[in-house]
């Protein structure tokens, strides 16, 4: 795939959401044009049940989008095949979709049941899952005093039956690397990692950039994608915005269609940064 446009849900997005309610999938449908192909690594990365699959197929058919699934049971099927007269999903395709989706649901249900059985068996043996307890409030002063006397964090964790992280939390302000926060100082602007299409990177390399912009391009990580590539750039949001402004000529009529598409792709990624980040741009 040359210069694919990638839509990836943010970590923490509920898997129980209907695919058509997921923010990034909605952006994908808004961005795609008739004749485009939607590529998914595996069907159950997007859907969780039979009804969801059929809903997605109906929307893709409505928007005249092709669907390619790269792995799993659906990878060898043409899920967009329709009857030439009625326009409805072919009965054989619908049957296979429903059958494979039901099998996938059964597999997940079995895994869930086995997980619960394992947890109950562990509890019966006296093992408790989850995070180890923190240092009890009544023991915090003792832990801090022992740490100041030279006891190691590992020894204190064993003695009190807690994790090393719990001990570090209790003595955080006593650690050598601790620095008192300056309440009046503004919050630091953290770097953001964004993928820049190769055609945009090639254009920017020919321009006279300032030192920070040139360093961001030079330090970028090249990620091969089919016959093309993307440049994975780590920089503060302001640099991403400056680079986006630099490639404005790619939006004009002098640029070839592939360059205009690449510029739109990078613009969508820069503009999709959270509002709290955009405030620093």
PDB file of N, CA and C in Angstrom, residues 83-136:
ATOM      1  N   UNK A  83     -25.731  -8.869  -4.834  1.00  0.00           N
ATOM      2  CA  UNK A  83     -26.501  -9.377  -5.960  1.00  0.00           C
ATOM      3  C   UNK A  83     -26.605  -8.282  -7.016  1.00  0.00           C
ATOM      4  N   UNK A  84     -26.330  -8.583  -8.270  1.00  0.00           N
ATOM      5  CA  UNK A  84     -26.299  -7.525  -9.298  1.00  0.00           C
ATOM      6  C   UNK A  84     -27.631  -6.826  -9.502  1.00  0.00           C
ATOM      7  N   UNK A  85     -28.744  -7.477  -9.171  1.00  0.00           N
ATOM      8  CA  UNK A  85     -30.054  -6.855  -9.392  1.00  0.00           C
ATOM      9  C   UNK A  85     -30.634  -6.234  -8.131  1.00  0.00           C
ATOM     10  N   UNK A  86     -30.630  -6.998  -7.043  1.00  0.00           N
ATOM     11  CA  UNK A  86     -31.241  -6.499  -5.809  1.00  0.00           C
ATOM     12  C   UNK A  86     -30.304  -5.596  -5.022  1.00  0.00           C
ATOM     13  N   UNK A  87     -28.986  -5.747  -5.218  1.00  0.00           N
ATOM     14  CA  UNK A  87     -28.030  -4.953  -4.462  1.00  0.00           C
ATOM     15  C   UNK A  87     -27.849  -5.424  -3.031  1.00  0.00           C
ATOM     16  N   UNK A  88     -28.493  -6.534  -2.669  1.00  0.00           N
ATOM     17  CA  UNK A  88     -28.378  -7.057  -1.322  1.00  0.00           C
ATOM     18  C   UNK A  88     -27.142  -7.941  -1.189  1.00  0.00           C
ATOM     19  N   UNK A  89     -26.660  -8.089   0.056  1.00  0.00           N
ATOM     20  CA  UNK A  89     -25.526  -8.957   0.321  1.00  0.00           C
ATOM     21  C   UNK A  89     -25.860 -10.374  -0.113  1.00  0.00           C
ATOM     22  N   UNK A  90     -24.935 -11.012  -0.827  1.00  0.00           N
ATOM     23  CA  UNK A  90     -25.185 -12.374  -1.303  1.00  0.00           C
ATOM     24  C   UNK A  90     -25.500 -13.282  -0.123  1.00  0.00           C
ATOM     25  N   UNK A  91     -26.463 -14.181  -0.310  1.00  0.00           N
ATOM     26  CA  UNK A  91     -26.898 -15.048   0.786  1.00  0.00           C
ATOM     27  C   UNK A  91     -25.754 -15.910   1.305  1.00  0.00           C
ATOM     28  N   UNK A  92     -24.874 -16.378   0.400  1.00  0.00           N
ATOM     29  CA  UNK A  92     -23.761 -17.214   0.846  1.00  0.00           C
ATOM     30  C   UNK A  92     -22.778 -16.411   1.691  1.00  0.00           C
ATOM     31  N   UNK A  93     -22.535 -15.159   1.278  1.00  0.00           N
ATOM     32  CA  UNK A  93     -21.637 -14.310   2.056  1.00  0.00           C
ATOM     33  C   UNK A  93     -22.240 -14.016   3.424  1.00  0.00           C
ATOM     34  N   UNK A  94     -23.544 -13.706   3.438  1.00  0.00           N
ATOM     35  CA  UNK A  94     -24.211 -13.409   4.704  1.00  0.00           C
ATOM     36  C   UNK A  94     -24.168 -14.609   5.636  1.00  0.00           C
ATOM     37  N   UNK A  95     -24.377 -15.811   5.079  1.00  0.00           N
ATOM     38  CA  UNK A  95     -24.336 -17.023   5.902  1.00  0.00           C
ATOM     39  C   UNK A  95     -22.945 -17.223   6.494  1.00  0.00           C
ATOM     40  N   UNK A  96     -21.900 -17.058   5.665  1.00  0.00           N
ATOM     41  CA  UNK A  96     -20.544 -17.253   6.159  1.00  0.00           C
ATOM     42  C   UNK A  96     -20.179 -16.201   7.203  1.00  0.00           C
ATOM     43  N   UNK A  97     -20.608 -14.968   6.988  1.00  0.00           N
ATOM     44  CA  UNK A  97     -20.333 -13.911   7.960  1.00  0.00           C
ATOM     45  C   UNK A  97     -20.972 -14.239   9.302  1.00  0.00           C
ATOM     46  N   UNK A  98     -22.254 -14.635   9.261  1.00  0.00           N
ATOM     47  CA  UNK A  98     -22.957 -14.949  10.493  1.00  0.00           C
ATOM     48  C   UNK A  98     -22.334 -16.149  11.196  1.00  0.00           C
ATOM     49  N   UNK A  99     -21.934 -17.166  10.424  1.00  0.00           N
ATOM     50  CA  UNK A  99     -21.352 -18.375  11.015  1.00  0.00           C
ATOM     51  C   UNK A  99     -20.010 -18.070  11.667  1.00  0.00           C
ATOM     52  N   UNK A 100     -19.132 -17.364  10.941  1.00  0.00           N
ATOM     53  CA  UNK A 100     -17.812 -17.069  11.483  1.00  0.00           C
ATOM     54  C   UNK A 100     -17.901 -16.096  12.651  1.00  0.00           C
ATOM     55  N   UNK A 101     -18.836 -15.141  12.585  1.00  0.00           N
ATOM     56  CA  UNK A 101     -18.997 -14.208  13.697  1.00  0.00           C
ATOM     57  C   UNK A 101     -19.482 -14.941  14.938  1.00  0.00           C
ATOM     58  N   UNK A 102     -20.417 -15.889  14.762  1.00  0.00           N
ATOM     59  CA  UNK A 102     -20.899 -16.669  15.901  1.00  0.00           C
ATOM     60  C   UNK A 102     -19.766 -17.495  16.509  1.00  0.00           C
ATOM     61  N   UNK A 103     -18.903 -18.060  15.648  1.00  0.00           N
ATOM     62  CA  UNK A 103     -17.766 -18.826  16.145  1.00  0.00           C
ATOM     63  C   UNK A 103     -16.808 -17.928  16.928  1.00  0.00           C
ATOM     64  N   UNK A 104     -16.609 -16.706  16.446  1.00  0.00           N
ATOM     65  CA  UNK A 104     -15.743 -15.774  17.159  1.00  0.00           C
ATOM     66  C   UNK A 104     -16.308 -15.391  18.516  1.00  0.00           C
ATOM     67  N   UNK A 105     -17.631 -15.165  18.581  1.00  0.00           N
ATOM     68  CA  UNK A 105     -18.263 -14.851  19.850  1.00  0.00           C
ATOM     69  C   UNK A 105     -18.140 -16.019  20.818  1.00  0.00           C
ATOM     70  N   UNK A 106     -18.324 -17.260  20.310  1.00  0.00           N
ATOM     71  CA  UNK A 106     -18.190 -18.438  21.149  1.00  0.00           C
ATOM     72  C   UNK A 106     -16.781 -18.534  21.723  1.00  0.00           C
ATOM     73  N   UNK A 107     -15.767 -18.267  20.890  1.00  0.00           N
ATOM     74  CA  UNK A 107     -14.389 -18.334  21.361  1.00  0.00           C
ATOM     75  C   UNK A 107     -14.135 -17.327  22.475  1.00  0.00           C
ATOM     76  N   UNK A 108     -14.611 -16.092  22.320  1.00  0.00           N
ATOM     77  CA  UNK A 108     -14.404 -15.087  23.358  1.00  0.00           C
ATOM     78  C   UNK A 108     -15.136 -15.450  24.632  1.00  0.00           C
ATOM     79  N   UNK A 109     -16.370 -16.004  24.505  1.00  0.00           N
ATOM     80  CA  UNK A 109     -17.119 -16.397  25.691  1.00  0.00           C
ATOM     81  C   UNK A 109     -16.405 -17.524  26.437  1.00  0.00           C
ATOM     82  N   UNK A 110     -15.856 -18.482  25.699  1.00  0.00           N
ATOM     83  CA  UNK A 110     -15.119 -19.575  26.331  1.00  0.00           C
ATOM     84  C   UNK A 110     -13.875 -19.058  27.045  1.00  0.00           C
ATOM     85  N   UNK A 111     -13.163 -18.133  26.423  1.00  0.00           N
ATOM     86  CA  UNK A 111     -11.985 -17.557  27.060  1.00  0.00           C
ATOM     87  C   UNK A 111     -12.363 -16.836  28.345  1.00  0.00           C
ATOM     88  N   UNK A 112     -13.493 -16.119  28.321  1.00  0.00           N
ATOM     89  CA  UNK A 112     -13.943 -15.406  29.514  1.00  0.00           C
ATOM     90  C   UNK A 112     -14.288 -16.393  30.633  1.00  0.00           C
ATOM     91  N   UNK A 113     -14.999 -17.475  30.289  1.00  0.00           N
ATOM     92  CA  UNK A 113     -15.356 -18.470  31.288  1.00  0.00           C
ATOM     93  C   UNK A 113     -14.121 -19.138  31.881  1.00  0.00           C
ATOM     94  N   UNK A 114     -13.141 -19.465  31.021  1.00  0.00           N
ATOM     95  CA  UNK A 114     -11.914 -20.091  31.519  1.00  0.00           C
ATOM     96  C   UNK A 114     -11.139 -19.140  32.426  1.00  0.00           C
ATOM     97  N   UNK A 115     -11.163 -17.853  32.099  1.00  0.00           N
ATOM     98  CA  UNK A 115     -10.483 -16.876  32.947  1.00  0.00           C
ATOM     99  C   UNK A 115     -11.121 -16.815  34.326  1.00  0.00           C
ATOM    100  N   UNK A 116     -12.461 -16.779  34.364  1.00  0.00           N
ATOM    101  CA  UNK A 116     -13.159 -16.750  35.648  1.00  0.00           C
ATOM    102  C   UNK A 116     -12.895 -18.021  36.446  1.00  0.00           C
ATOM    103  N   UNK A 117     -12.884 -19.171  35.757  1.00  0.00           N
ATOM    104  CA  UNK A 117     -12.598 -20.427  36.447  1.00  0.00           C
ATOM    105  C   UNK A 117     -11.205 -20.409  37.056  1.00  0.00           C
ATOM    106  N   UNK A 118     -10.229 -19.873  36.320  1.00  0.00           N
ATOM    107  CA  UNK A 118      -8.867 -19.786  36.832  1.00  0.00           C
ATOM    108  C   UNK A 118      -8.767 -18.870  38.038  1.00  0.00           C
ATOM    109  N   UNK A 119      -9.503 -17.738  38.004  1.00  0.00           N
ATOM    110  CA  UNK A 119      -9.485 -16.825  39.145  1.00  0.00           C
ATOM    111  C   UNK A 119     -10.096 -17.468  40.383  1.00  0.00           C
ATOM    112  N   UNK A 120     -11.201 -18.210  40.189  1.00  0.00           N
ATOM    113  CA  UNK A 120     -11.832 -18.884  41.338  1.00  0.00           C
ATOM    114  C   UNK A 120     -10.913 -19.951  41.911  1.00  0.00           C
ATOM    115  N   UNK A 121     -10.219 -20.692  41.040  1.00  0.00           N
ATOM    116  CA  UNK A 121      -9.287 -21.716  41.521  1.00  0.00           C
ATOM    117  C   UNK A 121      -8.134 -21.088  42.298  1.00  0.00           C
ATOM    118  N   UNK A 122      -7.644 -19.930  41.826  1.00  0.00           N
ATOM    119  CA  UNK A 122      -6.561 -19.249  42.521  1.00  0.00           C
ATOM    120  C   UNK A 122      -7.016 -18.732  43.879  1.00  0.00           C
ATOM    121  N   UNK A 123      -8.253 -18.210  43.939  1.00  0.00           N
ATOM    122  CA  UNK A 123      -8.784 -17.731  45.219  1.00  0.00           C
ATOM    123  C   UNK A 123      -8.939 -18.869  46.206  1.00  0.00           C
ATOM    124  N   UNK A 124      -9.343 -20.055  45.704  1.00  0.00           N
ATOM    125  CA  UNK A 124      -9.499 -21.215  46.590  1.00  0.00           C
ATOM    126  C   UNK A 124      -8.177 -21.626  47.215  1.00  0.00           C
ATOM    127  N   UNK A 125      -7.062 -21.349  46.512  1.00  0.00           N
ATOM    128  CA  UNK A 125      -5.733 -21.678  47.039  1.00  0.00           C
ATOM    129  C   UNK A 125      -5.162 -20.554  47.896  1.00  0.00           C
ATOM    130  N   UNK A 126      -5.925 -19.472  48.047  1.00  0.00           N
ATOM    131  CA  UNK A 126      -5.464 -18.363  48.860  1.00  0.00           C
ATOM    132  C   UNK A 126      -4.717 -17.290  48.114  1.00  0.00           C
ATOM    133  N   UNK A 127      -4.656 -17.418  46.798  1.00  0.00           N
ATOM    134  CA  UNK A 127      -3.971 -16.409  45.987  1.00  0.00           C
ATOM    135  C   UNK A 127      -4.950 -15.313  45.600  1.00  0.00           C
ATOM    136  N   UNK A 128      -4.546 -14.100  45.753  1.00  0.00           N
ATOM    137  CA  UNK A 128      -5.382 -12.959  45.392  1.00  0.00           C
ATOM    138  C   UNK A 128      -4.740 -12.210  44.232  1.00  0.00           C
ATOM    139  N   UNK A 129      -5.532 -11.955  43.211  1.00  0.00           N
ATOM    140  CA  UNK A 129      -5.015 -11.225  42.061  1.00  0.00           C
ATOM    141  C   UNK A 129      -5.073  -9.734  42.289  1.00  0.00           C
ATOM    142  N   UNK A 130      -4.674  -9.001  41.268  1.00  0.00           N
ATOM    143  CA  UNK A 130      -4.726  -7.550  41.333  1.00  0.00           C
ATOM    144  C   UNK A 130      -3.462  -6.933  41.890  1.00  0.00           C
ATOM    145  N   UNK A 131      -3.483  -5.640  42.056  1.00  0.00           N
ATOM    146  CA  UNK A 131      -2.318  -4.894  42.514  1.00  0.00           C
ATOM    147  C   UNK A 131      -2.041  -5.174  43.978  1.00  0.00           C
ATOM    148  N   UNK A 132      -0.759  -5.290  44.308  1.00  0.00           N
ATOM    149  CA  UNK A 132      -0.387  -5.486  45.710  1.00  0.00           C
ATOM    150  C   UNK A 132      -0.755  -4.237  46.513  1.00  0.00           C
ATOM    151  N   UNK A 133      -1.078  -4.419  47.807  1.00  0.00           N
ATOM    152  CA  UNK A 133      -1.548  -3.278  48.601  1.00  0.00           C
ATOM    153  C   UNK A 133      -0.467  -2.223  48.789  1.00  0.00           C
ATOM    154  N   UNK A 134      -0.928  -0.999  49.008  1.00  0.00           N
ATOM    155  CA  UNK A 134      -0.010   0.098  49.288  1.00  0.00           C
ATOM    156  C   UNK A 134       0.413   0.039  50.751  1.00  0.00           C
ATOM    157  N   UNK A 135       1.364   0.885  51.097  1.00  0.00           N
ATOM    158  CA  UNK A 135       1.817   0.944  52.486  1.00  0.00           C
ATOM    159  C   UNK A 135       0.674   1.464  53.355  1.00  0.00           C
ATOM    160  N   UNK A 136       0.272   0.742  54.423  1.00  0.00           N
ATOM    161  CA  UNK A 136      -0.818   1.208  55.281  1.00  0.00           C
ATOM    162  C   UNK A 136      -0.510   2.588  55.854  1.00  0.00           C
TER     163      UNK A 136
END
